Amino acid sequence: VGSQLLGMYWSGSVGDGAGALYLGDAARSNEHYAGGAAVGTASLGELGWYDIDVRQVEISSRSRAWDASSFECAATKPGEQCIMDTGTPGIVLPKDIATFIDELAESGQPLGSLSFTLAGAAGSAPVKLEFDLEVLIANSWISAGTGSGIILGLPLWAWYYTVFDIKAGAAEFIPTGSQQSSATTPRGGGLGGGARRERPKESPGSISTPQATPSGSAPASSTCS
């Protein structure tokens, strides 16, 4: 039987010592874990992957704002999948969200943040995970998927050390502080030009239902000041 408790960290760079995986009690007794600093504990499922329930996605900059909800993905019920996946090198978003970010990047306007609100674990409040858009775009860490699901790939662990408690069905997120570091790959136009990557349809946990907007959600809206 595998460990029911594991911790995952990534520095955001490549090379020896750039990441770490902690098993058992070590997941909560290492330099990256500080329970009091956790932003929250989210509901965690195992429908083939580490499933999460994304309740809302927000994009906020000085000049524009955008948000979407009702993604029809749940941590413990089959349907559109929203997952955490170490095999995905970036964050995969529904096409309309990725397009908005691309337009914002190409416009030369100030970049702000991308955030995800996840359903909390039993008895816990919702969890908001926030990412710096400039760093994500500079590293080509955003791409468009083929459906309404969401994949939080490797960049998640550059921002948040995560403790997976399989038995409790919970994932605890602790800020790493490394999100303030400089980009680790050359910056390209928009969402990284040729470095953009979509999740292959044949891969486990892929998004197979082509949709332009999140299922059941209202049309995407944006405001300009």
Short mmCIF file of C-alpha atoms in Angstrom, two decimals:
data_model
loop_
_atom_site.label_atom_id
_atom_site.label_comp_id
_atom_site.label_asym_id
_atom_site.label_seq_id
_atom_site.Cartn_x
_atom_site.Cartn_y
_atom_site.Cartn_z
CA VAL A 1 0.00 0.00 0.00
CA GLY A 2 1.42 3.38 -0.99
CA SER A 3 1.80 6.34 1.32
CA GLN A 4 -1.44 8.16 2.14
CA LEU A 5 0.43 11.42 2.77
CA LEU A 6 2.83 13.14 0.39
CA GLY A 7 4.27 16.59 -0.12
CA MET A 8 5.37 18.14 -3.40
CA TYR A 9 7.67 21.09 -4.11
CA TRP A 10 9.22 22.61 -7.25
CA SER A 11 11.54 25.61 -7.35
CA GLY A 12 10.44 26.69 -10.83
CA SER A 13 13.86 25.91 -12.29
CA VAL A 14 15.51 22.81 -13.74
CA GLY A 15 18.46 20.74 -12.57
CA ASP A 16 19.51 18.72 -9.55
CA GLY A 17 17.66 19.63 -6.38
CA ALA A 18 15.06 21.73 -8.22
CA GLY A 19 12.17 19.74 -6.76
CA ALA A 20 11.33 17.44 -3.89
CA LEU A 21 8.80 14.74 -3.02
CA TYR A 22 8.16 13.90 0.64
CA LEU A 23 6.35 10.75 1.78
CA GLY A 24 4.54 9.97 5.02
CA ASP A 25 5.27 12.16 8.04
CA ALA A 26 8.06 13.91 6.13
CA ALA A 27 5.37 15.72 4.11
CA ARG A 28 4.70 17.90 7.15
CA SER A 29 8.19 18.01 8.63
CA ASN A 30 10.43 19.70 6.07
CA GLU A 31 11.67 23.19 5.20
CA HIS A 32 8.77 23.90 2.84
CA TYR A 33 5.94 23.11 5.22
CA ALA A 34 4.52 25.73 7.56
CA GLY A 35 0.98 24.86 8.55
CA GLY A 36 0.21 28.31 9.89
CA ALA A 37 1.05 29.87 6.54
CA ALA A 38 -1.28 27.65 4.51
CA VAL A 39 -3.77 29.49 2.29
CA GLY A 40 -6.26 26.68 2.83
CA THR A 41 -7.18 23.03 2.37
CA ALA A 42 -9.08 21.99 -0.75
CA SER A 43 -11.20 18.96 -1.51
CA LEU A 44 -9.16 16.23 -3.24
CA GLY A 45 -10.44 13.35 -5.34
CA GLU A 46 -8.80 10.41 -7.10
CA LEU A 47 -10.78 9.77 -10.26
CA GLY A 48 -7.61 8.56 -11.96
CA TRP A 49 -5.72 11.79 -11.13
CA TYR A 50 -5.55 14.29 -8.28
CA ASP A 51 -8.95 15.85 -8.94
CA ILE A 52 -10.04 19.26 -7.68
CA ASP A 53 -13.27 21.24 -7.78
CA VAL A 54 -12.62 24.62 -9.44
CA ARG A 55 -15.38 27.03 -8.50
CA GLN A 56 -14.06 30.21 -10.11
CA VAL A 57 -11.25 31.56 -12.29
CA GLU A 58 -10.33 35.25 -12.13
CA ILE A 59 -7.97 37.41 -14.15
CA SER A 60 -7.17 40.82 -12.72
CA SER A 61 -4.90 43.57 -14.01
CA ARG A 62 -4.81 47.34 -13.59
CA SER A 63 -6.90 47.91 -16.70
CA ARG A 64 -9.01 44.78 -17.24
CA ALA A 65 -10.77 42.09 -15.23
CA TRP A 66 -12.42 38.78 -16.17
CA ASP A 67 -13.97 35.92 -14.27
CA ALA A 68 -15.81 32.67 -14.97
CA SER A 69 -17.53 30.03 -12.86
CA SER A 70 -19.61 26.83 -13.15
CA PHE A 71 -16.93 24.59 -14.63
CA GLU A 72 -18.94 21.39 -14.04
CA CYS A 73 -15.94 19.64 -12.52
CA ALA A 74 -16.00 18.07 -9.08
CA ALA A 75 -13.24 16.41 -7.08
CA THR A 76 -15.23 13.26 -6.34
CA LYS A 77 -17.74 12.97 -9.21
CA PRO A 78 -17.17 11.95 -12.87
CA GLY A 79 -17.59 14.66 -15.51
CA GLU A 80 -15.36 17.40 -16.86
CA GLN A 81 -12.03 16.98 -15.11
CA CYS A 82 -10.13 19.66 -13.23
CA ILE A 83 -6.89 18.13 -12.00
CA MET A 84 -3.41 18.67 -10.62
CA ASP A 85 -0.83 16.90 -12.79
CA THR A 86 2.97 16.78 -12.56
CA GLY A 87 3.13 15.49 -16.14
CA THR A 88 1.78 18.76 -17.54
CA PRO A 89 4.46 21.50 -17.87
CA GLY A 90 2.05 24.43 -17.53
CA ILE A 91 -1.47 25.50 -16.68
CA VAL A 92 -4.08 24.37 -19.21
CA LEU A 93 -7.19 26.54 -19.47
CA PRO A 94 -10.42 26.57 -21.49
CA LYS A 95 -9.82 28.28 -24.82
CA ASP A 96 -11.77 31.46 -24.05
CA ILE A 97 -9.79 32.11 -20.88
CA ALA A 98 -6.45 31.47 -22.60
CA THR A 99 -7.49 33.77 -25.47
CA PHE A 100 -8.28 36.61 -23.06
CA ILE A 101 -4.86 36.23 -21.42
CA ASP A 102 -3.18 36.16 -24.84
CA GLU A 103 -4.93 39.39 -25.86
CA LEU A 104 -3.95 41.02 -22.58
CA ALA A 105 -0.31 40.02 -23.08
CA GLU A 106 -0.22 41.23 -26.70
CA SER A 107 -1.83 44.56 -25.81
CA GLY A 108 1.15 45.66 -23.75
CA GLN A 109 -1.12 46.53 -20.84
CA PRO A 110 0.06 45.87 -17.28
CA LEU A 111 -0.28 42.21 -16.36
CA GLY A 112 -1.85 41.22 -13.08
CA SER A 113 -2.85 37.91 -11.57
CA LEU A 114 -4.57 34.66 -12.47
CA SER A 115 -6.40 32.99 -9.60
CA PHE A 116 -8.39 29.81 -9.03
CA THR A 117 -10.92 29.32 -6.24
CA LEU A 118 -11.17 25.66 -5.23
CA ALA A 119 -13.86 24.01 -3.12
CA GLY A 120 -12.64 23.50 0.41
CA ALA A 121 -12.23 20.09 2.03
CA ALA A 122 -14.97 18.94 4.39
CA GLY A 123 -15.54 21.71 6.92
CA SER A 124 -13.05 24.06 5.25
CA ALA A 125 -13.55 27.37 3.45
CA PRO A 126 -12.87 27.71 -0.30
CA VAL A 127 -9.21 28.05 -1.24
CA LYS A 128 -7.88 30.79 -3.53
CA LEU A 129 -4.64 30.10 -5.41
CA GLU A 130 -3.09 33.16 -7.05
CA PHE A 131 -0.40 33.27 -9.77
CA ASP A 132 1.61 36.11 -11.34
CA LEU A 133 0.61 36.38 -15.01
CA GLU A 134 3.89 37.98 -16.06
CA VAL A 135 5.88 35.02 -14.75
CA LEU A 136 3.47 32.48 -16.26
CA ILE A 137 3.58 34.11 -19.70
CA ALA A 138 7.34 34.68 -19.66
CA ASN A 139 7.87 30.97 -19.04
CA SER A 140 5.23 29.81 -21.55
CA TRP A 141 3.34 28.21 -18.66
CA ILE A 142 -0.17 28.84 -20.04
CA SER A 143 -1.88 26.97 -22.87
CA ALA A 144 -5.37 26.40 -24.23
CA GLY A 145 -7.07 23.05 -23.80
CA THR A 146 -9.80 21.43 -25.87
CA GLY A 147 -12.67 21.54 -23.38
CA SER A 148 -13.94 23.20 -20.22
CA GLY A 149 -11.69 21.38 -17.75
CA ILE A 150 -8.57 22.83 -16.12
CA ILE A 151 -5.13 21.33 -15.47
CA LEU A 152 -2.87 22.83 -12.82
CA GLY A 153 0.52 21.50 -13.88
CA LEU A 154 4.06 22.03 -12.65
CA PRO A 155 3.81 25.81 -12.04
CA LEU A 156 1.38 25.07 -9.20
CA TRP A 157 4.24 23.67 -7.12
CA ALA A 158 6.51 26.63 -7.86
CA TRP A 159 3.93 28.82 -6.11
CA TYR A 160 2.54 26.41 -3.52
CA TYR A 161 4.09 23.55 -1.62
CA THR A 162 1.26 21.02 -1.53
CA VAL A 163 0.47 18.28 0.95
CA PHE A 164 -1.80 15.56 -0.42
CA ASP A 165 -3.71 13.72 2.30
CA ILE A 166 -5.23 10.83 0.37
CA LYS A 167 -7.06 9.32 3.33
CA ALA A 168 -8.68 12.63 4.29
CA GLY A 169 -9.42 13.60 0.67
CA ALA A 170 -7.68 16.94 1.12
CA ALA A 171 -4.87 19.03 -0.39
CA GLU A 172 -3.15 21.71 1.71
CA PHE A 173 -1.41 24.63 -0.03
CA ILE A 174 1.50 26.60 1.48
CA PRO A 175 3.02 29.56 -0.46
CA THR A 176 6.66 28.92 -1.40
CA GLY A 177 7.66 32.54 -2.02
CA SER A 178 9.45 31.53 -5.24
CA GLN A 179 6.72 33.12 -7.38
CA GLN A 180 8.60 36.40 -7.01
CA SER A 181 11.66 34.99 -8.74
CA SER A 182 12.57 35.93 -12.28
CA ALA A 183 11.48 33.89 -15.28
CA THR A 184 13.56 30.80 -16.00
CA THR A 185 13.05 30.66 -19.77
CA PRO A 186 13.30 33.32 -22.50
CA ARG A 187 10.21 35.47 -22.91
CA GLY A 188 8.26 35.19 -26.14
CA GLY A 189 5.24 36.99 -27.57
CA GLY A 190 1.82 36.26 -26.11
CA LEU A 191 1.52 32.86 -24.48
CA GLY A 192 4.94 31.69 -25.52
CA GLY A 193 4.51 31.34 -29.28
CA GLY A 194 5.68 27.93 -30.45
CA ALA A 195 6.18 26.73 -26.89
CA ARG A 196 2.44 26.55 -26.30
CA ARG A 197 1.27 23.02 -25.53
CA GLU A 198 -2.16 21.42 -25.49
CA ARG A 199 -3.00 18.31 -23.54
CA PRO A 200 -3.11 15.34 -25.98
CA LYS A 201 -6.59 13.87 -26.23
CA GLU A 202 -5.33 10.34 -25.79
CA SER A 203 -3.62 11.09 -22.47
CA PRO A 204 -5.37 10.05 -19.22
CA GLY A 205 -7.20 12.96 -17.66
CA SER A 206 -7.43 14.80 -20.97
CA ILE A 207 -10.33 17.07 -21.87
CA SER A 208 -12.23 15.45 -24.71
CA THR A 209 -15.37 17.55 -25.09
CA PRO A 210 -14.69 20.56 -27.39
CA GLN A 211 -16.26 23.64 -25.84
CA ALA A 212 -15.41 27.30 -26.18
CA THR A 213 -16.77 28.32 -22.78
CA PRO A 214 -17.10 26.53 -19.45
CA SER A 215 -20.15 24.27 -19.43
CA GLY A 216 -23.19 25.89 -17.86
CA SER A 217 -21.46 29.21 -17.29
CA ALA A 218 -22.54 32.64 -18.38
CA PRO A 219 -20.64 34.19 -21.31
CA ALA A 220 -17.24 35.49 -20.35
CA SER A 221 -17.22 39.15 -19.45
CA SER A 222 -14.49 41.73 -19.29
CA THR A 223 -14.33 45.33 -18.19
CA CYS A 224 -11.95 48.09 -19.12
CA SER A 225 -11.27 51.13 -17.03
#
